[in-house]
mmCIF file of C-alpha atoms in Angstrom:
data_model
loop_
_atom_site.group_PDB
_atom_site.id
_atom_site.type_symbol
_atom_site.label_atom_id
_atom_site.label_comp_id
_atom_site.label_asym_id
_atom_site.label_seq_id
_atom_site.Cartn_x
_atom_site.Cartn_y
_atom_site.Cartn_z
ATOM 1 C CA UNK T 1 47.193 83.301 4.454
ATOM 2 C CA UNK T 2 49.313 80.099 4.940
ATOM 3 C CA UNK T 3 49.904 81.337 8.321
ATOM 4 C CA UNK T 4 46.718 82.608 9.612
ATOM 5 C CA UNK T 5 45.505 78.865 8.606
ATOM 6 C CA UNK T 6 48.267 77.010 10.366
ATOM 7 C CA UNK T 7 47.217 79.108 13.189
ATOM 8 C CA UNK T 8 43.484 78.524 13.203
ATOM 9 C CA UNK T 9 44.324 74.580 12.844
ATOM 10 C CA UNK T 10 46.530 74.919 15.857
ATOM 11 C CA UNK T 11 43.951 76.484 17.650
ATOM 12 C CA UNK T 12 41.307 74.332 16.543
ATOM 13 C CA UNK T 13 43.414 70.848 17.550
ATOM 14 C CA UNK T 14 43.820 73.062 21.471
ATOM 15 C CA UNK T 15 40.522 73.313 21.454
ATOM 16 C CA UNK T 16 40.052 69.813 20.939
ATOM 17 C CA UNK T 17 41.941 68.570 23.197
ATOM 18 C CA UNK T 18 40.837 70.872 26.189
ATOM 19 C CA UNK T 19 37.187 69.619 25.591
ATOM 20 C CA UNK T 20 38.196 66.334 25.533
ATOM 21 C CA UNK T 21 40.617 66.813 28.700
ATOM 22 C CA UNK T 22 37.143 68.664 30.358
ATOM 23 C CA UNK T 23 34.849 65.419 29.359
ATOM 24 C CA UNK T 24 37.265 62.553 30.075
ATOM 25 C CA UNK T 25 38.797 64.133 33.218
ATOM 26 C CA UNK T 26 37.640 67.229 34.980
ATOM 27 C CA UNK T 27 33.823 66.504 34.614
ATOM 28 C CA UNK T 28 33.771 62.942 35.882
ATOM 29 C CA UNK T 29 34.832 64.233 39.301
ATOM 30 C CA UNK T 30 31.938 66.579 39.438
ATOM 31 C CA UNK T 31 29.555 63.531 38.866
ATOM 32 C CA UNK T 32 27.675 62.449 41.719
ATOM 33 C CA UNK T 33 28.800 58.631 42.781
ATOM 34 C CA UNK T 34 26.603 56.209 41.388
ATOM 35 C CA UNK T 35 25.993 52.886 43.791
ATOM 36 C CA UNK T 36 25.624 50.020 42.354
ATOM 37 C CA UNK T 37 23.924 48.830 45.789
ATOM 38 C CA UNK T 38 20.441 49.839 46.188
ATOM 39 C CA UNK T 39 20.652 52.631 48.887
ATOM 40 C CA UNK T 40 18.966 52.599 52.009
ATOM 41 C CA UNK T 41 18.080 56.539 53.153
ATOM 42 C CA UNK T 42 17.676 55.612 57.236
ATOM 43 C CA UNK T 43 17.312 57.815 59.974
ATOM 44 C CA UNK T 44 17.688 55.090 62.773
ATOM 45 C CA UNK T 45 21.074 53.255 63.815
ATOM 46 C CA UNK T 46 20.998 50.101 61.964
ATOM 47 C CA UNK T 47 19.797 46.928 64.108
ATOM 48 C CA UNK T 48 22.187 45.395 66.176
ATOM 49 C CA UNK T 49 24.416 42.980 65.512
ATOM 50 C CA UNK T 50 25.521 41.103 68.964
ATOM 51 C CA UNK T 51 26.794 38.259 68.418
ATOM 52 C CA UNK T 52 30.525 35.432 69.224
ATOM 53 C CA UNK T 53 32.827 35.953 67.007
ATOM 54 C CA UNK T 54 35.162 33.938 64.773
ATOM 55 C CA UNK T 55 37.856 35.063 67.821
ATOM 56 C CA UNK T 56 35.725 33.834 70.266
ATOM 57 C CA UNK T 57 34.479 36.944 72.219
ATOM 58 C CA UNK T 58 31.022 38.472 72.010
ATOM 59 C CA UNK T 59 30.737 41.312 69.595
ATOM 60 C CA UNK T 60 28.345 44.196 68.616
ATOM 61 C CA UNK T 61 28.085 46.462 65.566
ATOM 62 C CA UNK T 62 28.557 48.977 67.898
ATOM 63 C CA UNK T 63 32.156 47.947 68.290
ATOM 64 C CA UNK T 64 32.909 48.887 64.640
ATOM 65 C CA UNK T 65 32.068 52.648 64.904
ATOM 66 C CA UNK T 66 33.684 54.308 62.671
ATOM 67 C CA UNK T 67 34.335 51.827 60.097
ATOM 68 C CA UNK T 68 31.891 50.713 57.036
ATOM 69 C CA UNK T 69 30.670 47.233 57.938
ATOM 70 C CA UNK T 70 29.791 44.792 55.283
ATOM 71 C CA UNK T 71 27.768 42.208 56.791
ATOM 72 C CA UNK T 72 26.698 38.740 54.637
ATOM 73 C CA UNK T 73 25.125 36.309 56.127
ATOM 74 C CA UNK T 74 26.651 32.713 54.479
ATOM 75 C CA UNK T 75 27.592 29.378 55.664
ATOM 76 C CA UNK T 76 30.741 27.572 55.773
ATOM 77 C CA UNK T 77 29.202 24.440 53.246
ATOM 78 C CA UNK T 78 28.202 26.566 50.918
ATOM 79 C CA UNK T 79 29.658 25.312 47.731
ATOM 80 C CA UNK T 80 29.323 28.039 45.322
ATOM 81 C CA UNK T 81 27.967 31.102 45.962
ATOM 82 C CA UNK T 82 29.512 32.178 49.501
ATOM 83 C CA UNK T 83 32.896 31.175 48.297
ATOM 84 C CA UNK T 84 32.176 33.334 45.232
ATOM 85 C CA UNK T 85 31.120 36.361 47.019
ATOM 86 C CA UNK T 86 33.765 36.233 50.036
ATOM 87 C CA UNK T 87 36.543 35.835 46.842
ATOM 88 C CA UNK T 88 34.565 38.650 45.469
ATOM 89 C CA UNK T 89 34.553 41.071 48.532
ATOM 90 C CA UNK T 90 37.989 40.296 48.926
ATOM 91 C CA UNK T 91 39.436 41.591 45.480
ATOM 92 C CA UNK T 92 36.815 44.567 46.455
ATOM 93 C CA UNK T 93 38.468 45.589 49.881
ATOM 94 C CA UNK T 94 42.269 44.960 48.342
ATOM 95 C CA UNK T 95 41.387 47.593 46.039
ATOM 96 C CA UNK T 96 40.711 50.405 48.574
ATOM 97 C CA UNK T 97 44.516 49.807 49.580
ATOM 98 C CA UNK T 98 45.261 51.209 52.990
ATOM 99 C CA UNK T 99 41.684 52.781 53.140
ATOM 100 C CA UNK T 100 40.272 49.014 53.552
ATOM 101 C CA UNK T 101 41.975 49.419 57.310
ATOM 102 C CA UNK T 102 38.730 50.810 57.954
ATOM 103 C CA UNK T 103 36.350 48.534 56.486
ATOM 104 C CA UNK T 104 35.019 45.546 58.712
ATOM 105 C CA UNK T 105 33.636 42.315 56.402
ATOM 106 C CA UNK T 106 31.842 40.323 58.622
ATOM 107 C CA UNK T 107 30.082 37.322 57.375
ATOM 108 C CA UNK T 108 27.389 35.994 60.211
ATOM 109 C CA UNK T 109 26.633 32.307 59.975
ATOM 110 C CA UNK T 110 23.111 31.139 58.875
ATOM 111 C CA UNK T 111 23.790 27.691 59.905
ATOM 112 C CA UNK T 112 24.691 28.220 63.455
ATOM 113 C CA UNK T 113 24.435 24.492 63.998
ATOM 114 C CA UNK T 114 27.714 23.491 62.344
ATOM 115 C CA UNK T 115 29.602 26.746 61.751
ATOM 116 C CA UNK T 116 31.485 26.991 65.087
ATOM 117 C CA UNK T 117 33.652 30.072 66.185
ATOM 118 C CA UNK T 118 36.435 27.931 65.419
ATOM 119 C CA UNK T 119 35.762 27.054 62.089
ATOM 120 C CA UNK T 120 34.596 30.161 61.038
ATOM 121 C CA UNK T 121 37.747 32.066 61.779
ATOM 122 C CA UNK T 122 39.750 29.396 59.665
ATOM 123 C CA UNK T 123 37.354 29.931 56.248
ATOM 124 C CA UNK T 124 37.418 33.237 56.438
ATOM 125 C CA UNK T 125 40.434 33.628 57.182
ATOM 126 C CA UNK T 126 41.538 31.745 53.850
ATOM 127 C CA UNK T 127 39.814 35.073 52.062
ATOM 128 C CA UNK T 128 41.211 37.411 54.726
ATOM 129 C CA UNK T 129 42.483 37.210 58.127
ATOM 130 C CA UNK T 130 40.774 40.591 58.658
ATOM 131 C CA UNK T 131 37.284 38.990 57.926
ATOM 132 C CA UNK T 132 35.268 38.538 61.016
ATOM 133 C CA UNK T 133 32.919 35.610 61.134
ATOM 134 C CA UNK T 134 29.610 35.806 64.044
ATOM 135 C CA UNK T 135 27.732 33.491 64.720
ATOM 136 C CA UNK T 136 25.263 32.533 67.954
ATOM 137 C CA UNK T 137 22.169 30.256 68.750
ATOM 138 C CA UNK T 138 19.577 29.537 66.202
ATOM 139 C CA UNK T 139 17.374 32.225 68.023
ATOM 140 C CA UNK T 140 20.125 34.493 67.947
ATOM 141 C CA UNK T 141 21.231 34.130 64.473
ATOM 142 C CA UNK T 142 17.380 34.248 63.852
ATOM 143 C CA UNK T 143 16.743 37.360 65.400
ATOM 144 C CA UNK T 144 19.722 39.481 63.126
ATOM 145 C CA UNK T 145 18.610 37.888 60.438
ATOM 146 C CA UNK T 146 14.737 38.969 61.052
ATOM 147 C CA UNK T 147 16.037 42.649 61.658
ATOM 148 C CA UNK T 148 18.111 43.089 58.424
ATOM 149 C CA UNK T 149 15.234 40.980 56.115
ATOM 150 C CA UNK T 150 17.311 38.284 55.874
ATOM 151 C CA UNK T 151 15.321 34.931 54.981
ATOM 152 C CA UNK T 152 17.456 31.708 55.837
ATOM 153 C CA UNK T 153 16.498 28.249 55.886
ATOM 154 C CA UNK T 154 17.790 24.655 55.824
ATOM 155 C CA UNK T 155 16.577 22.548 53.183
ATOM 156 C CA UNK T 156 16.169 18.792 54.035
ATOM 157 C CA UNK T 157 19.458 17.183 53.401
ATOM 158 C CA UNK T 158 20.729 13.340 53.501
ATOM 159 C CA UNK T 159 22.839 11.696 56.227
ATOM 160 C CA UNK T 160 25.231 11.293 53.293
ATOM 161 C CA UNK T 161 25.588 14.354 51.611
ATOM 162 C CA UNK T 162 24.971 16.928 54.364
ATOM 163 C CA UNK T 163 22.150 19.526 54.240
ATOM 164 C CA UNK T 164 22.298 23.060 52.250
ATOM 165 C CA UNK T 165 21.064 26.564 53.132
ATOM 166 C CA UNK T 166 18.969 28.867 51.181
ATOM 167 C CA UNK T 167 19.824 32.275 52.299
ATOM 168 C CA UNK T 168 19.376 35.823 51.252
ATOM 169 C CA UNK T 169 22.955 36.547 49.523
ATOM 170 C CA UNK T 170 23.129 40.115 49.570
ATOM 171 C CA UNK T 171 25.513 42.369 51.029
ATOM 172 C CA UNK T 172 24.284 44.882 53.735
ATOM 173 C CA UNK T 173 26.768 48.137 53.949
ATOM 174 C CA UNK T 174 26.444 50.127 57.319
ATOM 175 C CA UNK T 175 28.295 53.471 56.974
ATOM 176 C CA UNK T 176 30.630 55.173 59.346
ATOM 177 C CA UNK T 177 27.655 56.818 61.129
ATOM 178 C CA UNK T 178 26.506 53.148 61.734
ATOM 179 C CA UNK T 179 23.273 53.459 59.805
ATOM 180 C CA UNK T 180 22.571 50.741 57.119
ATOM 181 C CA UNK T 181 23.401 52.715 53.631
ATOM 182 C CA UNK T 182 23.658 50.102 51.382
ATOM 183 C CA UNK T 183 22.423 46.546 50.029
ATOM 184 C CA UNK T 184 25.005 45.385 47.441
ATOM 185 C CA UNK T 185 23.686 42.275 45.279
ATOM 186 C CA UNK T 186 25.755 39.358 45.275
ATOM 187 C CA UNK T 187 26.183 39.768 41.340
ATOM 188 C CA UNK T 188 28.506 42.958 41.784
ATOM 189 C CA UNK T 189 31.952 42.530 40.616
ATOM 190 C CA UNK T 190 34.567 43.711 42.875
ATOM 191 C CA UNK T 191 35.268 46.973 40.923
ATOM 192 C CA UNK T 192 31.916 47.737 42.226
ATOM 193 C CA UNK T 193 31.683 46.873 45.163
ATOM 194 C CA UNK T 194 35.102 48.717 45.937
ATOM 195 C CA UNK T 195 33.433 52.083 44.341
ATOM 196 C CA UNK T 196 30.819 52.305 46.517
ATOM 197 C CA UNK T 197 32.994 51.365 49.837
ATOM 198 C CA UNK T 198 35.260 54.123 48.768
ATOM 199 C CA UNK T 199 32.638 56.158 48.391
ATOM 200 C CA UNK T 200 31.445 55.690 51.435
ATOM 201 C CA UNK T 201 35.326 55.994 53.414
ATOM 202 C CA UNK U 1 29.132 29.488 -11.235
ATOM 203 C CA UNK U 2 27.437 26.277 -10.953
ATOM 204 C CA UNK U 3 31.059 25.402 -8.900
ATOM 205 C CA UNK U 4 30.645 28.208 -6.661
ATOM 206 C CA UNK U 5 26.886 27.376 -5.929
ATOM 207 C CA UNK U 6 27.811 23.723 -5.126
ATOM 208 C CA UNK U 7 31.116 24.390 -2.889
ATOM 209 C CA UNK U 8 28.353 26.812 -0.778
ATOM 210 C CA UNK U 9 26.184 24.119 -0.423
ATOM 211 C CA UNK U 10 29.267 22.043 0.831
ATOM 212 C CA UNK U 11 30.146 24.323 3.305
ATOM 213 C CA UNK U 12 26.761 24.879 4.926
ATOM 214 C CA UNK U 13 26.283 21.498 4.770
ATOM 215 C CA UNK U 14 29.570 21.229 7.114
ATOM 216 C CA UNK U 15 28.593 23.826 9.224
ATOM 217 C CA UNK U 16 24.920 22.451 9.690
ATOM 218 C CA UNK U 17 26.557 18.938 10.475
ATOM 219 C CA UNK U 18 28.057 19.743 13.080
ATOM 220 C CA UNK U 19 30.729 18.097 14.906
ATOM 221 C CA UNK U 20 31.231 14.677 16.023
ATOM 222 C CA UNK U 21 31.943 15.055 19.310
ATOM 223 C CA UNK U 22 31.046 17.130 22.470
ATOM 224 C CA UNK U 23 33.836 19.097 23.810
ATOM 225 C CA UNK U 24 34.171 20.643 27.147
ATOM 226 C CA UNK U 25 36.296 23.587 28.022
ATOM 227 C CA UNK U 26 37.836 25.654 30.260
ATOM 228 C CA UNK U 27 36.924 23.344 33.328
ATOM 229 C CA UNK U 28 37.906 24.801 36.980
ATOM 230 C CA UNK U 29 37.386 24.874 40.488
ATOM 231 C CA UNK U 30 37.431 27.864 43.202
ATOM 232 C CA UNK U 31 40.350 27.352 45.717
ATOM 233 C CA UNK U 32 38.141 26.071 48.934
ATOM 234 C CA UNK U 33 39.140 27.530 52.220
ATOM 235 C CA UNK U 34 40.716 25.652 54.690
ATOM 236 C CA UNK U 35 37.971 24.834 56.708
ATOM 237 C CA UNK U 36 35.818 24.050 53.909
ATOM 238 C CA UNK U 37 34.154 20.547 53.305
ATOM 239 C CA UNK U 38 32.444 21.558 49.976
ATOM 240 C CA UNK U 39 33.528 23.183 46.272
ATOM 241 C CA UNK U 40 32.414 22.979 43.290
ATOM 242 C CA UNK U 41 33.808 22.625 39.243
ATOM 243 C CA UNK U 42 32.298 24.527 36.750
ATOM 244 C CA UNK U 43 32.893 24.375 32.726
ATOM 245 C CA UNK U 44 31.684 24.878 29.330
ATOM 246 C CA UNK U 45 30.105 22.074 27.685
ATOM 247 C CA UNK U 46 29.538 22.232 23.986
ATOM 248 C CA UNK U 47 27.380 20.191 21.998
ATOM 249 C CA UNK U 48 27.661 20.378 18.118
ATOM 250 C CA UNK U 49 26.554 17.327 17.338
ATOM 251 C CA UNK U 50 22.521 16.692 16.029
ATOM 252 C CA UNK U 51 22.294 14.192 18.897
ATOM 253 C CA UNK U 52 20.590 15.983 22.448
ATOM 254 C CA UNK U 53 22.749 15.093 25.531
ATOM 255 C CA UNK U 54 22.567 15.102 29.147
ATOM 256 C CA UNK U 55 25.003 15.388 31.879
ATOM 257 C CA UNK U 56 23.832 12.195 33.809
ATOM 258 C CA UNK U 57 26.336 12.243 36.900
ATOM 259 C CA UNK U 58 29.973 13.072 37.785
ATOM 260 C CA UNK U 59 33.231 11.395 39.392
ATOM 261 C CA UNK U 60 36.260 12.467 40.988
ATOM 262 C CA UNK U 61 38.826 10.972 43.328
ATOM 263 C CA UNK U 62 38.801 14.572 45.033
ATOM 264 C CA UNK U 63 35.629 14.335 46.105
ATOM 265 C CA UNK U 64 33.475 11.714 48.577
ATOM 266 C CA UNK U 65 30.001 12.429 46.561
ATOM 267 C CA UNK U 66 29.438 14.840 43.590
ATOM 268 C CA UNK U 67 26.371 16.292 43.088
ATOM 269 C CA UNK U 68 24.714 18.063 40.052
ATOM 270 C CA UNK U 69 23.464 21.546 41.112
ATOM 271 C CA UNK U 70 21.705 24.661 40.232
ATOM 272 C CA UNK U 71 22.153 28.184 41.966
ATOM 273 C CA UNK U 72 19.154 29.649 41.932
ATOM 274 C CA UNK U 73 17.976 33.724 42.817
ATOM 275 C CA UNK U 74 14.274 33.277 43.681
ATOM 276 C CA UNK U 75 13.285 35.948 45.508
ATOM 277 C CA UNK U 76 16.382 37.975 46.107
ATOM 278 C CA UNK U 77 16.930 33.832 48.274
ATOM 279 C CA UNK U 78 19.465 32.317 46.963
ATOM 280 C CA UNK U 79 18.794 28.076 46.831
ATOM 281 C CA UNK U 80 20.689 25.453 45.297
ATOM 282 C CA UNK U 81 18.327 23.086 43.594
ATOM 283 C CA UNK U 82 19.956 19.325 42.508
ATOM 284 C CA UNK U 83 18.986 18.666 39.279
ATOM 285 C CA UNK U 84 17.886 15.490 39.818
ATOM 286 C CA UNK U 85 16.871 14.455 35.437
ATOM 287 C CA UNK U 86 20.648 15.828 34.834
ATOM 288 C CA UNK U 87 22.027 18.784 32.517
ATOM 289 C CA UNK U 88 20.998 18.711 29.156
ATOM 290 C CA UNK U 89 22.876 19.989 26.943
ATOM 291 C CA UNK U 90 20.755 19.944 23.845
ATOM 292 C CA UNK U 91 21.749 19.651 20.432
ATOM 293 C CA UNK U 92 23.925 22.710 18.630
ATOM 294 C CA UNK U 93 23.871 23.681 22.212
ATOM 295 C CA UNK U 94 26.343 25.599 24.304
ATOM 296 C CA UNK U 95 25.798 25.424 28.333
ATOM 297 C CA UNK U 96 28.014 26.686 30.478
ATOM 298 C CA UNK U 97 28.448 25.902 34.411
ATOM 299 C CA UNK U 98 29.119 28.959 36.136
ATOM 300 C CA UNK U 99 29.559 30.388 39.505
ATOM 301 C CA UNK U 100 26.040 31.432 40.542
ATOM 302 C CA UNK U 101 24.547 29.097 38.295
ATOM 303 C CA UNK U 102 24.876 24.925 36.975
ATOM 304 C CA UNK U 103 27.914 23.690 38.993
ATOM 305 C CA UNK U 104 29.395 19.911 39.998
ATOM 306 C CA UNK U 105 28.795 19.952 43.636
ATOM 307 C CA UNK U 106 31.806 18.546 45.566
ATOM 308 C CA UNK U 107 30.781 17.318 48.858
ATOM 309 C CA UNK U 108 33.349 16.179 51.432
ATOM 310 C CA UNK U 109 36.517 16.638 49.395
ATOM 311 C CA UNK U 110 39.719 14.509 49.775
ATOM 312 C CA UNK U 111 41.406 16.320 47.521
ATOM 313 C CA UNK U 112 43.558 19.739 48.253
ATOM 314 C CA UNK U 113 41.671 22.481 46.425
ATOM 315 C CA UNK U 114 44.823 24.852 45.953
ATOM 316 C CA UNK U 115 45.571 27.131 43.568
ATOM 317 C CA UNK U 116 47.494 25.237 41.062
ATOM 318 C CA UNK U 117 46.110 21.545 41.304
ATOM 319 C CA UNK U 118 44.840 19.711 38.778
ATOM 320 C CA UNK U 119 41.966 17.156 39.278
ATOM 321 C CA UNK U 120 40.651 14.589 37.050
ATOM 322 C CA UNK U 121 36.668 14.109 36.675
ATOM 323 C CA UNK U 122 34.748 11.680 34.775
ATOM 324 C CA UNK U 123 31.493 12.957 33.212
ATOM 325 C CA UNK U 124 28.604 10.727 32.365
ATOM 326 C CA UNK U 125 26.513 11.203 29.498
ATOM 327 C CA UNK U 126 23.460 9.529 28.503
ATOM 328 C CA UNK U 127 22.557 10.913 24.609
ATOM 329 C CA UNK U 128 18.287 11.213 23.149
ATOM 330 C CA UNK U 129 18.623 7.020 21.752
ATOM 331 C CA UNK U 130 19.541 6.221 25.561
ATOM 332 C CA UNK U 131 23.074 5.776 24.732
ATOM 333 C CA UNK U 132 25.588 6.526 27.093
ATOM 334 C CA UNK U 133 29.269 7.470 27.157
ATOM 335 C CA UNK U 134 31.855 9.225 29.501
ATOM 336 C CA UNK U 135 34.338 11.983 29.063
ATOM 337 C CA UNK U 136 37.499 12.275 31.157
ATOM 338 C CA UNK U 137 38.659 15.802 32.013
ATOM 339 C CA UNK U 138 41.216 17.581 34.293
ATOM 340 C CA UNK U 139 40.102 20.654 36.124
ATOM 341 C CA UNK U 140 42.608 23.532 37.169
ATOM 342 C CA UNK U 141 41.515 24.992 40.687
ATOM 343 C CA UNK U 142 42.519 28.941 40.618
ATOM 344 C CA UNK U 143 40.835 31.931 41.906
ATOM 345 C CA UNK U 144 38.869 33.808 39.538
#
């Protein structure tokens, strides 16, 4: 009697810890991905993005085939919130390790009129030398930012203090296909942002 | 019992008094890239005192003109909006300046934003009898 219970306690505690082994491991993997982006189902190429970059050549999403391309449009003055999000996205693509070889940041300037080439390569390059800044003429900058629903505009500054940009802060994702998959909000931690990029590699 | 009953009363009076003093906490800066003309500090200011208070203006040797600012979402747009009447921090209050959010706007620093630095920043406050006083503070610049 002693036995047969010492039996049917061990195989009770097995049976335990299988079903917990099945909840906590196996099933997760069979779990579609949740994005924490809002995700974009298109059927056309995503808009163009042709543009001189932070190296000082002319550039075009098209050059990035094959690679997920996070594209945030910023500015180099920005106090808070583009500094937050580039530290952000950096943490994010660290995380993929050697996966984030095929993930392009690109951050496109919505203040065209004082974020040269020049000094757009050297902030981003403080976050990542792998980060590509763009930037172009007003029109230019205008026009990508029109095709993407991107709303940017300078608010009246002072001689003295400079003049800030209000600026739609999300993050738009365009997947290895080149269509535009994702739009990440600029609240996502870098755990999430990382998920859904490695979702998407 | 009647001892108990008056040592309560003691103690909730203590808590409901509050402190003396405002104390601020925890106050940092993002390392700015090289490149960069602007940053900004952010903290937590706590006000336990009955007295409301408001963050008037701020001061730094690291910085050519400090700003008080507000983040703002509208619209999915993000906007920084200077809060021109201060930051009040009203009375048994907690407000905290975060990235995203309230921040000291640092425009054309002097100072070296690296990880590691300290900086020292003088905080004005001007309390609800038109009273006002400063607080001196050194803020840590690391990446968070």
């Amino acid at each position: 009697m002693n036995r047969r219970l010492r039996t049917l306690a061990l195989a009770l505690a097995a049976g335990i810890g299988l079903a917990l082994l099945v909840v906590t491991v196996v099933l997760p993997r069979f779990q579609p991905h949740v994005f924490s982006g809002t995700v974009i189902q298109s059927q056309t190429p995503a808009p163009t993005v042709d543009l001189i970059t932070s190296t000082g050549e002319r550039a075009s999403l098209s050059d990035f085939e094959d690679q997920v391309v996070v594209i945030y449009f910023g500015y180099t003055f920005c106090p808070d919130v583009c500094p937050t999000t580039l530290s952000t996205l950096k943490k994010a693509v660290d995380k993929l390790g050697d996966a984030s070889d095929d993930v392009q940041v690109i951050m496109v300037s919505v203040d065209p009129a004082r974020d040269t080439p020049e000094l757009l390569g050297e902030y981003l390059g403080f976050f990542d030398p792998r980060f590509l800044g763009m930037t172009g003429t007003e029109a230019e900058v205008a026009e990508v930012a029109t095709v993407y629903g991107v709303f940017f505009q300078a608010e009246e500054g002072t001689v003295d203090t400079g003049y800030l940009v209000s600026h739609t802060a999300n993050l738009m994702v365009v997947d290895r296909e080149g269509h535009l998959k994702l739009i990440i909000p600029p609240d996502a931690t870098s755990d999430q942002i990382a998920s859904d990029l490695d979702y998407l590699l | 019992m009647k001892r108990y009953l008056l040592l309560t009363i003691a103690v909730v009076a203590a808590a409901c008094s509050g402190g003396d003093a405002l104390s601020l906490e925890d106050p940092w800066a993002r390392p700015s890239p090289t490149g960069a003309t602007t940053a900004a500090f952010f903290m937590t200011i706590d006000n336990p005192t009955d007295t409301d208070e408001t963050l008037v203006s701020a001061a730094t040797d690291a910085c050519r003109v400090t700003e008080l600012h507000l983040s703002a979402m509208v619209d999915g747009v993000m906007s920084m909006q200077r809060q021109e009447n201060g930051i009040p921090v009203p009375a048994s209050e907690t407000v905290t300046l975060a990235p995203g959010g309230l921040h000291i706007m640092c425009i054309d620093r002097i100072a070296d934003f690296a990880e590691g630095e300290e900086l020292d920043i003088t905080l004005e406050f001007v309390d609800a009898n038109g009273d006002s006083h400063t607080e001196e503070l050194t803020a840590v610049v690391e990446d968070r």
